[in-house]
Amino acid sequence: MDIKTQIEQLLGAFWDKRAQDIIDDPLSTDELGAPLDSISAVEAFVGIDKLVQRKLPVELIIRHGGYDSKDQFISDITAKVLRHLKDEPK
């Protein structure tokens, strides 16, 4: 499986788990803003950093203001991670 597919799967699983946690949390206020805010999105990089075996600059990759949809979250972060890996090889 290529790195792009692995990143997309990791991000999709992260989104789905977070969405399930929010549904189960009666105190969640996420309906007041974007479905995934930029601060919460940073948590996905724990898995991405392990996958690509380096610490990525989340401040350059995460979209300020968050993500409105799962597709936007996955495609935006995947593209930026792959671009960073290409531009900054080990």
Coordinates of N, CA and C in Angstrom, one line a residue:
M1 N 0.9 -1.2 0.0 CA 0.0 0.0 0.0 C 0.9 1.2 0.0
D2 N 0.6 2.2 -0.9 CA 1.5 3.4 -1.0 C 1.2 4.4 0.2
I3 N 2.1 5.3 0.4 CA 2.0 6.2 1.5 C 0.8 7.1 1.5
K4 N 0.4 7.5 0.3 CA -0.8 8.3 0.1 C -2.1 7.6 0.6
T5 N -2.2 6.4 0.3 CA -3.3 5.6 0.7 C -3.3 5.3 2.2
Q6 N -2.1 5.1 2.8 CA -2.0 4.9 4.2 C -2.4 6.2 5.0
I7 N -1.9 7.3 4.5 CA -2.3 8.6 5.1 C -3.8 8.8 5.1
E8 N -4.4 8.6 3.9 CA -5.8 8.8 3.7 C -6.6 7.8 4.7
Q9 N -6.2 6.6 4.8 CA -6.9 5.7 5.7 C -6.7 6.1 7.2
L10 N -5.5 6.6 7.5 CA -5.3 7.0 8.9 C -6.2 8.2 9.2
L11 N -6.2 9.2 8.3 CA -7.1 10.4 8.5 C -8.6 10.0 8.5
G12 N -9.0 9.1 7.7 CA -10.4 8.7 7.6 C -10.8 8.1 9.0
A13 N -9.9 7.2 9.5 CA -10.2 6.5 10.7 C -10.2 7.5 11.9
F14 N -9.3 8.5 11.8 CA -9.2 9.6 12.9 C -10.6 10.3 12.9
W15 N -11.0 10.8 11.7 CA -12.3 11.5 11.6 C -13.4 10.7 12.1
D16 N -13.5 9.4 11.7 CA -14.6 8.6 12.1 C -14.7 8.4 13.6
K17 N -13.5 8.2 14.2 CA -13.4 7.9 15.7 C -13.8 9.2 16.4
R18 N -13.3 10.3 15.9 CA -13.7 11.6 16.6 C -15.2 11.9 16.4
A19 N -15.7 11.6 15.3 CA -17.2 11.9 15.0 C -18.0 11.0 16.0
Q20 N -17.6 9.8 16.2 CA -18.3 8.9 17.1 C -18.2 9.3 18.5
D21 N -17.0 9.8 18.9 CA -16.8 10.4 20.3 C -17.7 11.6 20.5
I22 N -17.9 12.4 19.5 CA -18.7 13.6 19.6 C -20.2 13.2 19.8
I23 N -20.6 12.3 19.0 CA -22.0 11.8 19.1 C -22.3 11.3 20.4
D24 N -21.3 10.7 21.1 CA -21.6 10.1 22.4 C -21.4 11.1 23.5
D25 N -20.9 12.3 23.2 CA -20.6 13.3 24.3 C -21.8 14.3 24.3
P26 N -22.6 14.3 25.4 CA -23.7 15.2 25.5 C -23.3 16.6 25.7
L27 N -22.0 16.9 26.1 CA -21.5 18.2 26.3 C -20.8 18.8 25.2
S28 N -20.7 18.1 24.1 CA -20.0 18.6 22.9 C -20.7 19.8 22.3
T29 N -19.8 20.8 21.9 CA -20.3 22.0 21.3 C -19.9 22.1 19.9
D30 N -19.4 21.0 19.3 CA -18.9 21.1 17.9 C -19.9 21.5 16.9
E31 N -21.2 21.4 17.1 CA -22.1 21.9 16.2 C -22.1 23.4 16.0
L32 N -21.4 24.1 16.9 CA -21.3 25.5 16.9 C -20.3 26.0 15.9
G33 N -19.4 25.2 15.4 CA -18.3 25.6 14.5 C -18.1 24.5 13.5
A34 N -16.9 24.5 12.9 CA -16.5 23.5 11.9 C -16.6 22.1 12.5
P35 N -16.9 21.1 11.7 CA -16.9 19.8 12.2 C -15.6 19.3 12.8
L36 N -14.5 19.9 12.3 CA -13.2 19.5 12.9 C -12.4 20.8 13.0
D37 N -12.1 21.3 14.2 CA -11.3 22.5 14.3 C -9.9 22.2 14.1
S38 N -9.1 23.2 13.8 CA -7.7 23.0 13.5 C -6.9 22.5 14.7
I39 N -7.3 22.9 15.9 CA -6.5 22.4 17.1 C -6.8 20.9 17.3
S40 N -8.0 20.4 17.1 CA -8.3 19.0 17.2 C -7.6 18.2 16.0
A41 N -7.5 18.8 14.9 CA -6.9 18.1 13.7 C -5.4 17.8 14.0
V42 N -4.8 18.6 14.8 CA -3.4 18.4 15.2 C -3.2 17.0 15.8
E43 N -4.2 16.5 16.5 CA -4.1 15.2 17.1 C -3.8 14.0 16.1
A44 N -4.3 14.2 14.9 CA -4.1 13.2 13.8 C -2.6 13.0 13.5
F45 N -1.8 14.0 13.8 CA -0.4 14.0 13.4 C 0.4 13.0 14.3
V46 N -0.1 12.6 15.4 CA 0.6 11.5 16.2 C 0.7 10.3 15.3
G47 N -0.3 9.9 14.6 CA -0.2 8.7 13.7 C 0.5 9.0 12.4
I48 N 0.3 10.2 11.9 CA 1.0 10.5 10.6 C 2.5 10.6 10.8
D49 N 3.0 11.2 11.9 CA 4.4 11.3 12.2 C 5.0 9.9 12.3
K50 N 4.3 9.0 13.0 CA 4.8 7.6 13.1 C 4.8 6.9 11.7
L51 N 3.8 7.2 10.9 CA 3.8 6.6 9.6 C 4.9 7.0 8.7
V52 N 5.2 8.3 8.7 CA 6.2 8.9 7.8 C 7.6 8.9 8.5
Q53 N 7.6 8.5 9.8 CA 8.9 8.4 10.5 C 9.6 9.7 10.7
R54 N 8.9 10.8 10.9 CA 9.5 12.1 11.2 C 8.4 13.0 11.7
K55 N 8.9 14.0 12.4 CA 8.0 15.1 12.9 C 7.7 16.1 11.9
L56 N 6.4 16.2 11.6 CA 6.0 17.2 10.5 C 5.6 18.5 11.1
P57 N 5.8 19.6 10.4 CA 5.4 20.9 10.9 C 3.9 21.2 10.8
V58 N 3.2 20.8 11.8 CA 1.7 20.9 11.7 C 1.2 22.3 11.4
E59 N 2.0 23.3 11.9 CA 1.6 24.7 11.7 C 1.6 25.1 10.2
L60 N 2.3 24.3 9.4 CA 2.3 24.6 8.0 C 1.4 23.7 7.2
I61 N 0.9 22.7 7.8 CA 0.0 21.7 7.1 C -1.5 21.9 7.5
I62 N -1.8 22.1 8.8 CA -3.2 22.2 9.2 C -3.8 23.5 8.6
R63 N -5.0 23.4 8.2 CA -5.8 24.5 7.7 C -6.3 25.3 8.8
H64 N -6.0 26.6 8.9 CA -6.5 27.4 10.0 C -8.0 27.6 9.8
G65 N -8.7 27.4 10.9 CA -10.2 27.5 10.9 C -10.9 26.2 10.8
G66 N -10.1 25.1 10.6 CA -10.7 23.8 10.6 C -11.1 23.3 9.3
Y67 N -11.9 22.2 9.3 CA -12.3 21.5 8.1 C -13.9 21.3 8.2
D68 N -14.5 21.5 7.1 CA -16.0 21.5 7.0 C -16.5 20.1 6.7
S69 N -15.6 19.2 6.1 CA -16.1 17.9 5.8 C -14.9 16.9 5.9
K70 N -15.3 15.6 6.0 CA -14.3 14.6 6.0 C -13.4 14.6 4.8
D71 N -14.0 14.7 3.6 CA -13.3 14.7 2.3 C -12.3 15.9 2.3
Q72 N -12.7 17.1 2.8 CA -11.8 18.2 2.8 C -10.6 18.0 3.7
F73 N -10.9 17.4 4.9 CA -9.9 17.1 5.9 C -8.8 16.1 5.3
I74 N -9.3 15.0 4.7 CA -8.4 14.0 4.2 C -7.6 14.6 3.0
S75 N -8.3 15.2 2.0 CA -7.6 15.6 0.8 C -6.6 16.7 1.1
D76 N -7.0 17.7 1.9 CA -6.1 18.8 2.2 C -4.9 18.4 2.9
I77 N -5.0 17.6 4.0 CA -3.9 17.2 4.8 C -3.0 16.3 4.0
T78 N -3.6 15.3 3.3 CA -2.8 14.4 2.5 C -1.9 15.1 1.5
A79 N -2.5 16.0 0.8 CA -1.8 16.7 -0.2 C -0.6 17.5 0.4
K80 N -0.9 18.2 1.5 CA 0.1 19.0 2.1 C 1.2 18.1 2.8
V81 N 0.9 17.0 3.3 CA 1.9 16.1 3.9 C 2.8 15.6 2.7
L82 N 2.2 15.1 1.7 CA 3.0 14.6 0.5 C 3.9 15.7 -0.1
R83 N 3.3 16.9 -0.2 CA 4.2 18.0 -0.7 C 5.3 18.3 0.2
H84 N 5.1 18.3 1.5 CA 6.2 18.5 2.5 C 7.2 17.4 2.4
L85 N 6.8 16.1 2.3 CA 7.7 15.0 2.2 C 8.6 15.1 0.9
K86 N 8.0 15.6 -0.2 CA 8.7 15.7 -1.4 C 9.7 16.9 -1.3
D87 N 9.2 18.0 -0.8 CA 10.1 19.2 -0.7 C 11.2 19.1 0.4
E88 N 11.0 18.3 1.4 CA 11.9 18.2 2.5 C 12.3 16.7 2.8
P89 N 13.0 16.1 1.8 CA 13.3 14.7 2.0 C 14.2 14.5 3.3
K90 N 14.2 13.3 3.8 CA 15.0 13.0 5.0 C 16.5 13.3 4.8

